[in-house]
PDB file of C-alpha atoms in Angstrom:
ATOM      1  CA  MET A   1      19.616  -7.766  32.572  1.00  0.00           C
ATOM      2  CA  ILE A   2      19.216  -8.537  28.878  1.00  0.00           C
ATOM      3  CA  LEU A   3      17.445  -6.311  26.369  1.00  0.00           C
ATOM      4  CA  GLU A   4      15.929  -8.202  23.423  1.00  0.00           C
ATOM      5  CA  LEU A   5      14.563  -6.482  20.323  1.00  0.00           C
ATOM      6  CA  ASP A   6      12.510  -7.635  17.349  1.00  0.00           C
ATOM      7  CA  CYS A   7      12.803  -4.763  14.876  1.00  0.00           C
ATOM      8  CA  GLY A   8      10.160  -4.883  12.155  1.00  0.00           C
ATOM      9  CA  ASN A   9       9.521  -2.451   9.351  1.00  0.00           C
ATOM     10  CA  SER A  10       6.826  -0.598  11.302  1.00  0.00           C
ATOM     11  CA  PHE A  11       7.283  -1.501  14.960  1.00  0.00           C
ATOM     12  CA  ILE A  12       9.878  -2.622  17.479  1.00  0.00           C
ATOM     13  CA  LYS A  13       8.855  -5.316  19.930  1.00  0.00           C
ATOM     14  CA  TRP A  14      11.061  -5.307  23.015  1.00  0.00           C
ATOM     15  CA  ARG A  15      11.505  -6.932  26.370  1.00  0.00           C
ATOM     16  CA  VAL A  16      13.957  -6.823  29.262  1.00  0.00           C
ATOM     17  CA  THR A  17      14.649 -10.087  31.083  1.00  0.00           C
ATOM     18  CA  ALA A  18      16.493 -10.811  34.295  1.00  0.00           C
ATOM     19  CA  GLY A  19      18.984 -13.017  32.494  1.00  0.00           C
ATOM     20  CA  ASP A  20      19.322 -16.761  32.237  1.00  0.00           C
ATOM     21  CA  ASP A  21      16.007 -17.475  33.965  1.00  0.00           C
ATOM     22  CA  ASP A  22      14.173 -15.572  31.189  1.00  0.00           C
ATOM     23  CA  LYS A  23      12.051 -13.720  33.761  1.00  0.00           C
ATOM     24  CA  ARG A  24      10.465 -10.742  32.033  1.00  0.00           C
ATOM     25  CA  ILE A  25      10.964  -7.410  33.772  1.00  0.00           C
ATOM     26  CA  ALA A  26       9.380  -5.096  31.194  1.00  0.00           C
ATOM     27  CA  GLY A  27       8.403  -5.018  27.545  1.00  0.00           C
ATOM     28  CA  GLY A  28       6.190  -3.540  24.899  1.00  0.00           C
ATOM     29  CA  VAL A  29       5.799  -2.422  21.303  1.00  0.00           C
ATOM     30  CA  VAL A  30       6.927   0.990  20.015  1.00  0.00           C
ATOM     31  CA  ASP A  31       6.969   2.690  16.642  1.00  0.00           C
ATOM     32  CA  ALA A  32      10.252   4.628  16.789  1.00  0.00           C
ATOM     33  CA  ASP A  33      13.794   4.328  18.126  1.00  0.00           C
ATOM     34  CA  GLY A  34      13.401   7.382  20.330  1.00  0.00           C
ATOM     35  CA  VAL A  35      10.245   6.009  21.909  1.00  0.00           C
ATOM     36  CA  LEU A  36      12.126   2.799  22.729  1.00  0.00           C
ATOM     37  CA  ILE A  37      14.971   4.729  24.370  1.00  0.00           C
ATOM     38  CA  ASP A  38      12.500   6.736  26.463  1.00  0.00           C
ATOM     39  CA  ALA A  39      10.619   3.584  27.523  1.00  0.00           C
ATOM     40  CA  LEU A  40      13.855   1.948  28.660  1.00  0.00           C
ATOM     41  CA  LYS A  41      15.003   5.035  30.557  1.00  0.00           C
ATOM     42  CA  ALA A  42      11.699   5.021  32.434  1.00  0.00           C
ATOM     43  CA  ILE A  43      12.373   1.563  33.962  1.00  0.00           C
ATOM     44  CA  ASP A  44      13.411   1.905  37.593  1.00  0.00           C
ATOM     45  CA  GLY A  45      16.700   0.222  38.396  1.00  0.00           C
ATOM     46  CA  LEU A  46      17.504  -0.692  34.793  1.00  0.00           C
ATOM     47  CA  GLN A  47      20.992  -2.158  34.527  1.00  0.00           C
ATOM     48  CA  LEU A  48      21.552  -3.620  31.086  1.00  0.00           C
ATOM     49  CA  GLN A  49      24.478  -6.007  30.768  1.00  0.00           C
ATOM     50  CA  HIS A  50      23.621  -7.371  27.322  1.00  0.00           C
ATOM     51  CA  CYS A  51      21.479  -6.663  24.284  1.00  0.00           C
ATOM     52  CA  ARG A  52      20.576  -8.806  21.293  1.00  0.00           C
ATOM     53  CA  LEU A  53      18.325  -8.022  18.384  1.00  0.00           C
ATOM     54  CA  VAL A  54      16.862  -9.330  15.180  1.00  0.00           C
ATOM     55  CA  SER A  55      16.019  -6.791  12.495  1.00  0.00           C
ATOM     56  CA  VAL A  56      14.390  -6.804   9.076  1.00  0.00           C
ATOM     57  CA  ARG A  57      15.297  -3.148   8.596  1.00  0.00           C
ATOM     58  CA  ASN A  58      18.081  -2.066   6.275  1.00  0.00           C
ATOM     59  CA  GLU A  59      21.632  -1.898   7.584  1.00  0.00           C
ATOM     60  CA  ASP A  60      21.649   1.892   8.014  1.00  0.00           C
ATOM     61  CA  GLU A  61      18.458   1.898  10.107  1.00  0.00           C
ATOM     62  CA  THR A  62      19.644  -1.004  12.220  1.00  0.00           C
ATOM     63  CA  GLY A  63      23.067   0.605  12.639  1.00  0.00           C
ATOM     64  CA  ARG A  64      21.532   3.835  13.937  1.00  0.00           C
ATOM     65  CA  LEU A  65      19.558   1.939  16.562  1.00  0.00           C
ATOM     66  CA  VAL A  66      22.605  -0.086  17.617  1.00  0.00           C
ATOM     67  CA  ALA A  67      24.636   3.118  17.968  1.00  0.00           C
ATOM     68  CA  ALA A  68      21.905   4.820  19.994  1.00  0.00           C
ATOM     69  CA  LEU A  69      21.663   1.883  22.407  1.00  0.00           C
ATOM     70  CA  ALA A  70      25.427   1.715  22.802  1.00  0.00           C
ATOM     71  CA  ASP A  71      25.628   5.446  23.482  1.00  0.00           C
ATOM     72  CA  GLU A  72      22.706   5.582  25.921  1.00  0.00           C
ATOM     73  CA  PHE A  73      23.143   2.327  27.847  1.00  0.00           C
ATOM     74  CA  LYS A  74      26.789   1.369  27.251  1.00  0.00           C
ATOM     75  CA  VAL A  75      25.909  -2.018  25.774  1.00  0.00           C
ATOM     76  CA  GLN A  76      26.998  -3.398  22.420  1.00  0.00           C
ATOM     77  CA  PRO A  77      24.020  -5.182  20.831  1.00  0.00           C
ATOM     78  CA  ILE A  78      24.579  -8.583  19.230  1.00  0.00           C
ATOM     79  CA  THR A  79      22.687  -8.780  15.936  1.00  0.00           C
ATOM     80  CA  ALA A  80      21.248 -11.953  14.421  1.00  0.00           C
ATOM     81  CA  ARG A  81      22.708 -12.718  10.990  1.00  0.00           C
ATOM     82  CA  PRO A  82      21.541 -14.880   8.074  1.00  0.00           C
ATOM     83  CA  SER A  83      22.932 -18.395   8.043  1.00  0.00           C
ATOM     84  CA  ARG A  84      22.612 -21.536   5.980  1.00  0.00           C
ATOM     85  CA  VAL A  85      22.366 -23.758   9.071  1.00  0.00           C
ATOM     86  CA  LEU A  86      21.471 -22.943  12.673  1.00  0.00           C
ATOM     87  CA  ALA A  87      20.777 -25.312  15.571  1.00  0.00           C
ATOM     88  CA  GLY A  88      20.186 -28.243  13.231  1.00  0.00           C
ATOM     89  CA  VAL A  89      17.870 -26.359  10.871  1.00  0.00           C
ATOM     90  CA  HIS A  90      18.825 -25.985   7.200  1.00  0.00           C
ATOM     91  CA  ASN A  91      17.583 -22.773   5.586  1.00  0.00           C
ATOM     92  CA  GLY A  92      15.367 -23.730   2.669  1.00  0.00           C
ATOM     93  CA  TYR A  93      15.533 -20.527   0.643  1.00  0.00           C
ATOM     94  CA  GLU A  94      17.467 -20.682  -2.619  1.00  0.00           C
ATOM     95  CA  GLU A  95      19.163 -17.445  -1.496  1.00  0.00           C
ATOM     96  CA  TYR A  96      19.252 -18.032   2.243  1.00  0.00           C
ATOM     97  CA  GLU A  97      20.181 -14.399   2.963  1.00  0.00           C
ATOM     98  CA  ARG A  98      16.776 -13.289   1.677  1.00  0.00           C
ATOM     99  CA  LEU A  99      14.706 -15.185   4.222  1.00  0.00           C
ATOM    100  CA  GLY A 100      13.444 -12.673   6.767  1.00  0.00           C
ATOM    101  CA  LEU A 101      15.511 -12.964   9.923  1.00  0.00           C
ATOM    102  CA  ASP A 102      12.454 -12.830  12.155  1.00  0.00           C
ATOM    103  CA  ARG A 103      11.019 -15.821  10.280  1.00  0.00           C
ATOM    104  CA  TRP A 104      14.351 -17.616  10.444  1.00  0.00           C
ATOM    105  CA  VAL A 105      14.850 -17.368  14.191  1.00  0.00           C
ATOM    106  CA  ALA A 106      11.178 -18.193  14.856  1.00  0.00           C
ATOM    107  CA  LEU A 107      11.247 -21.394  12.795  1.00  0.00           C
ATOM    108  CA  VAL A 108      14.531 -22.412  14.426  1.00  0.00           C
ATOM    109  CA  ALA A 109      12.870 -21.890  17.812  1.00  0.00           C
ATOM    110  CA  GLY A 110       9.872 -23.950  16.728  1.00  0.00           C
ATOM    111  CA  TYR A 111      12.028 -26.853  15.650  1.00  0.00           C
ATOM    112  CA  ARG A 112      14.059 -26.707  18.864  1.00  0.00           C
ATOM    113  CA  LEU A 113      10.889 -26.737  20.993  1.00  0.00           C
ATOM    114  CA  ALA A 114       9.083 -29.396  18.957  1.00  0.00           C
ATOM    115  CA  GLY A 115      11.937 -31.826  18.410  1.00  0.00           C
ATOM    116  CA  ARG A 116      10.108 -33.017  15.301  1.00  0.00           C
ATOM    117  CA  ALA A 117       8.477 -31.638  12.152  1.00  0.00           C
ATOM    118  CA  CYS A 118       6.737 -28.338  12.758  1.00  0.00           C
ATOM    119  CA  VAL A 119       4.843 -25.453  11.212  1.00  0.00           C
ATOM    120  CA  VAL A 120       5.370 -21.915  12.483  1.00  0.00           C
ATOM    121  CA  ILE A 121       2.683 -19.339  11.658  1.00  0.00           C
ATOM    122  CA  ASP A 122       3.353 -15.717  12.598  1.00  0.00           C
ATOM    123  CA  LEU A 123       0.244 -13.536  12.502  1.00  0.00           C
ATOM    124  CA  GLY A 124       1.403  -9.944  12.393  1.00  0.00           C
ATOM    125  CA  THR A 125       1.220  -7.127   9.859  1.00  0.00           C
ATOM    126  CA  ALA A 126       1.900  -9.848   7.333  1.00  0.00           C
ATOM    127  CA  ILE A 127       1.188 -13.514   7.960  1.00  0.00           C
ATOM    128  CA  THR A 128       4.002 -15.963   7.372  1.00  0.00           C
ATOM    129  CA  SER A 129       4.124 -19.721   7.623  1.00  0.00           C
ATOM    130  CA  ASP A 130       7.164 -21.968   7.543  1.00  0.00           C
ATOM    131  CA  PHE A 131       7.484 -25.749   7.368  1.00  0.00           C
ATOM    132  CA  VAL A 132      10.388 -27.660   8.924  1.00  0.00           C
ATOM    133  CA  ALA A 133      10.737 -31.417   8.377  1.00  0.00           C
ATOM    134  CA  VAL A 134      11.752 -33.895  11.061  1.00  0.00           C
ATOM    135  CA  ASP A 135      15.385 -33.824   9.875  1.00  0.00           C
ATOM    136  CA  GLY A 136      15.569 -30.038  10.265  1.00  0.00           C
ATOM    137  CA  GLU A 137      15.136 -29.244   6.573  1.00  0.00           C
ATOM    138  CA  HIS A 138      13.224 -25.996   6.118  1.00  0.00           C
ATOM    139  CA  ILE A 139      11.108 -26.782   3.081  1.00  0.00           C
ATOM    140  CA  GLY A 140       9.793 -23.249   2.584  1.00  0.00           C
ATOM    141  CA  GLY A 141       6.711 -21.290   3.460  1.00  0.00           C
ATOM    142  CA  PHE A 142       4.083 -18.754   2.494  1.00  0.00           C
ATOM    143  CA  ILE A 143       3.474 -15.022   2.992  1.00  0.00           C
ATOM    144  CA  CYS A 144       0.136 -13.233   2.769  1.00  0.00           C
ATOM    145  CA  PRO A 145      -1.363  -9.991   4.109  1.00  0.00           C
ATOM    146  CA  GLY A 146      -2.252  -9.938   7.773  1.00  0.00           C
ATOM    147  CA  MET A 147      -5.207  -8.206   9.369  1.00  0.00           C
ATOM    148  CA  PRO A 148      -3.553  -4.745   9.455  1.00  0.00           C
ATOM    149  CA  LEU A 149      -2.672  -4.913   5.753  1.00  0.00           C
ATOM    150  CA  MET A 150      -6.062  -6.233   4.683  1.00  0.00           C
ATOM    151  CA  ARG A 151      -8.060  -3.620   6.561  1.00  0.00           C
ATOM    152  CA  GLY A 152      -5.574  -0.912   5.544  1.00  0.00           C
ATOM    153  CA  GLN A 153      -5.991  -1.696   1.851  1.00  0.00           C
ATOM    154  CA  LEU A 154      -9.767  -1.634   2.153  1.00  0.00           C
ATOM    155  CA  ARG A 155      -9.680   1.691   3.971  1.00  0.00           C
ATOM    156  CA  THR A 156      -7.259   3.146   1.432  1.00  0.00           C
ATOM    157  CA  HIS A 157      -9.017   2.021  -1.733  1.00  0.00           C
ATOM    158  CA  THR A 158     -12.671   2.119  -0.677  1.00  0.00           C
ATOM    159  CA  ARG A 159     -13.882   5.611   0.191  1.00  0.00           C
ATOM    160  CA  LYS A 160     -16.781   4.640   2.429  1.00  0.00           C
ATOM    161  CA  ILE A 161     -14.792   2.302   4.675  1.00  0.00           C
ATOM    162  CA  ARG A 162     -13.822   4.444   7.657  1.00  0.00           C
ATOM    163  CA  TYR A 163     -13.866   3.364  11.295  1.00  0.00           C
ATOM    164  CA  ASP A 164     -11.720   3.508  14.427  1.00  0.00           C
ATOM    165  CA  ASP A 165      -9.827   0.824  16.319  1.00  0.00           C
ATOM    166  CA  GLN A 166     -12.417   0.633  19.081  1.00  0.00           C
ATOM    167  CA  SER A 167     -15.138  -0.183  16.558  1.00  0.00           C
ATOM    168  CA  ALA A 168     -12.893  -2.840  15.032  1.00  0.00           C
ATOM    169  CA  GLU A 169     -12.358  -4.471  18.420  1.00  0.00           C
ATOM    170  CA  ARG A 170     -16.092  -4.599  19.128  1.00  0.00           C
ATOM    171  CA  ALA A 171     -16.697  -6.220  15.740  1.00  0.00           C
ATOM    172  CA  HIS A 172     -14.643  -9.244  16.804  1.00  0.00           C
ATOM    173  CA  ALA A 173     -17.244 -10.270  19.370  1.00  0.00           C
ATOM    174  CA  SER A 174     -18.887 -12.449  16.720  1.00  0.00           C
ATOM    175  CA  LEU A 175     -18.308 -13.986  13.310  1.00  0.00           C
ATOM    176  CA  GLN A 176     -21.912 -13.649  12.194  1.00  0.00           C
ATOM    177  CA  PRO A 177     -22.501 -11.791   8.899  1.00  0.00           C
ATOM    178  CA  GLY A 178     -21.857  -8.085   9.519  1.00  0.00           C
ATOM    179  CA  ARG A 179     -24.763  -5.694   9.846  1.00  0.00           C
ATOM    180  CA  ASN A 180     -22.583  -2.647   9.222  1.00  0.00           C
ATOM    181  CA  THR A 181     -19.350  -1.883   7.384  1.00  0.00           C
ATOM    182  CA  VAL A 182     -16.940  -2.322  10.299  1.00  0.00           C
ATOM    183  CA  GLU A 183     -18.432  -5.712  11.180  1.00  0.00           C
ATOM    184  CA  ALA A 184     -18.377  -6.836   7.551  1.00  0.00           C
ATOM    185  CA  VAL A 185     -14.744  -5.835   7.045  1.00  0.00           C
ATOM    186  CA  GLU A 186     -13.323  -7.076  10.344  1.00  0.00           C
ATOM    187  CA  ARG A 187     -15.165 -10.378  10.289  1.00  0.00           C
ATOM    188  CA  GLY A 188     -14.407 -10.927   6.614  1.00  0.00           C
ATOM    189  CA  CYS A 189     -10.688 -10.345   7.171  1.00  0.00           C
ATOM    190  CA  THR A 190     -10.762 -12.587  10.224  1.00  0.00           C
ATOM    191  CA  LEU A 191     -12.378 -15.394   8.236  1.00  0.00           C
ATOM    192  CA  MET A 192      -9.744 -15.042   5.516  1.00  0.00           C
ATOM    193  CA  THR A 193      -7.019 -15.261   8.160  1.00  0.00           C
ATOM    194  CA  ARG A 194      -8.580 -18.332   9.762  1.00  0.00           C
ATOM    195  CA  GLY A 195      -8.959 -19.940   6.346  1.00  0.00           C
ATOM    196  CA  PHE A 196      -5.268 -19.415   5.614  1.00  0.00           C
ATOM    197  CA  VAL A 197      -4.291 -21.049   8.911  1.00  0.00           C
ATOM    198  CA  LEU A 198      -6.541 -24.037   8.228  1.00  0.00           C
ATOM    199  CA  SER A 199      -5.003 -24.413   4.766  1.00  0.00           C
ATOM    200  CA  GLN A 200      -1.539 -24.597   6.382  1.00  0.00           C
ATOM    201  CA  LEU A 201      -2.789 -27.275   8.743  1.00  0.00           C
ATOM    202  CA  GLU A 202      -4.076 -29.338   5.836  1.00  0.00           C
ATOM    203  CA  HIS A 203      -0.815 -28.893   3.938  1.00  0.00           C
ATOM    204  CA  ALA A 204       1.146 -30.136   6.952  1.00  0.00           C
ATOM    205  CA  ARG A 205      -1.129 -33.151   7.291  1.00  0.00           C
ATOM    206  CA  ARG A 206      -0.526 -34.066   3.652  1.00  0.00           C
ATOM    207  CA  LEU A 207       3.205 -33.965   4.360  1.00  0.00           C
ATOM    208  CA  TRP A 208       3.400 -35.618   7.763  1.00  0.00           C
ATOM    209  CA  GLY A 209       0.001 -36.945   8.817  1.00  0.00           C
ATOM    210  CA  ASP A 210      -0.441 -35.920  12.444  1.00  0.00           C
ATOM    211  CA  ASP A 211       3.247 -36.196  13.336  1.00  0.00           C
ATOM    212  CA  PHE A 212       4.066 -32.501  13.612  1.00  0.00           C
ATOM    213  CA  THR A 213       3.687 -29.528  15.960  1.00  0.00           C
ATOM    214  CA  LEU A 214       1.882 -26.334  14.997  1.00  0.00           C
ATOM    215  CA  PHE A 215       3.027 -23.054  16.532  1.00  0.00           C
ATOM    216  CA  LEU A 216       1.155 -19.746  16.434  1.00  0.00           C
ATOM    217  CA  THR A 217       2.843 -16.463  17.257  1.00  0.00           C
ATOM    218  CA  GLY A 218       2.281 -12.783  16.538  1.00  0.00           C
ATOM    219  CA  GLY A 219      -0.264 -10.237  17.687  1.00  0.00           C
ATOM    220  CA  ASP A 220      -3.286 -11.762  15.954  1.00  0.00           C
ATOM    221  CA  ALA A 221      -2.724 -15.367  17.022  1.00  0.00           C
ATOM    222  CA  GLY A 222      -5.712 -15.079  19.335  1.00  0.00           C
ATOM    223  CA  LEU A 223      -8.052 -14.558  16.387  1.00  0.00           C
ATOM    224  CA  VAL A 224      -7.364 -18.054  15.059  1.00  0.00           C
ATOM    225  CA  SER A 225      -6.294 -20.184  18.008  1.00  0.00           C
ATOM    226  CA  ASP A 226      -9.789 -21.616  18.540  1.00  0.00           C
ATOM    227  CA  VAL A 227      -9.890 -23.158  15.060  1.00  0.00           C
ATOM    228  CA  VAL A 228      -6.597 -24.992  15.682  1.00  0.00           C
ATOM    229  CA  PRO A 229      -6.841 -25.994  19.361  1.00  0.00           C
ATOM    230  CA  GLN A 230      -3.892 -28.359  18.960  1.00  0.00           C
ATOM    231  CA  ALA A 231      -1.584 -25.413  18.245  1.00  0.00           C
ATOM    232  CA  GLN A 232       0.908 -24.086  20.758  1.00  0.00           C
ATOM    233  CA  VAL A 233       0.535 -20.303  21.083  1.00  0.00           C
ATOM    234  CA  ILE A 234       3.897 -18.722  21.957  1.00  0.00           C
ATOM    235  CA  PRO A 235       3.777 -14.914  21.691  1.00  0.00           C
ATOM    236  CA  ASP A 236       7.554 -14.482  22.088  1.00  0.00           C
ATOM    237  CA  LEU A 237       8.714 -17.235  19.741  1.00  0.00           C
ATOM    238  CA  VAL A 238      11.027 -14.824  17.918  1.00  0.00           C
ATOM    239  CA  PHE A 239      12.791 -14.073  21.190  1.00  0.00           C
ATOM    240  CA  VAL A 240      13.189 -17.797  21.871  1.00  0.00           C
ATOM    241  CA  GLY A 241      14.935 -18.114  18.512  1.00  0.00           C
ATOM    242  CA  LEU A 242      16.944 -14.938  19.062  1.00  0.00           C
ATOM    243  CA  ALA A 243      18.490 -16.491  22.170  1.00  0.00           C
ATOM    244  CA  ILE A 244      19.555 -19.468  20.044  1.00  0.00           C
ATOM    245  CA  ALA A 245      20.992 -17.275  17.282  1.00  0.00           C
ATOM    246  CA  CYS A 246      22.721 -14.847  19.669  1.00  0.00           C
ATOM    247  CA  PRO A 247      23.699 -16.704  22.871  1.00  0.00           C
ATOM    248  CA  ILE A 248      25.116 -14.686  25.732  1.00  0.00           C
ATOM    249  CA  VAL A 249      28.495 -16.170  26.661  1.00  0.00           C
TER     250      VAL A 249
END
């Protein structure tokens, strides 16, 4: 069994697979190292042989998680590292070490799957997009606030905007003008997100015409997939790239 981890600043996305066949046994999203350990210990018959992870946390935080996993499950996690070139993709950042590792492995995965120019859009807490040319040259990307950040800023800085997650979910049933605050906020943020995705599509078309593949990943991909029906939605694209960056040999 292989444990794979995508360690963000706020959450850890995890899954356990059976091995080479990539069959998922368990998985989820947690907000703390201890919660992850408890979730893994609750899996009947868990026998971890390997672990690999990608982390955007600082080295101390990542090191504590690696040590906890090694102590609890007797596995030594393999950690994705920055690189100038990986699997035919050339990192386009001027300081390649500063490109987020989750973005890096996801765009490498996109290029591997597409076999041609591609755009990878990850719709999470932040939204990122990355463009890779047909020759594997990463030509850069964009970062903007995602739905959680947009609604969080409105709730923080506007006193009368207060509502729960259930109300937010109900508001997504339509994109008609909101008749109350939760509808107005949620639908407005959704429209901004969809507009960003469409702008990335137009940018790609200016570069490559229609000769490219668009990938959507991240928790909010479902909010925009209908406006770009040609896109491939791959929720675990980071894990696809993690397997490329950290092969089990």
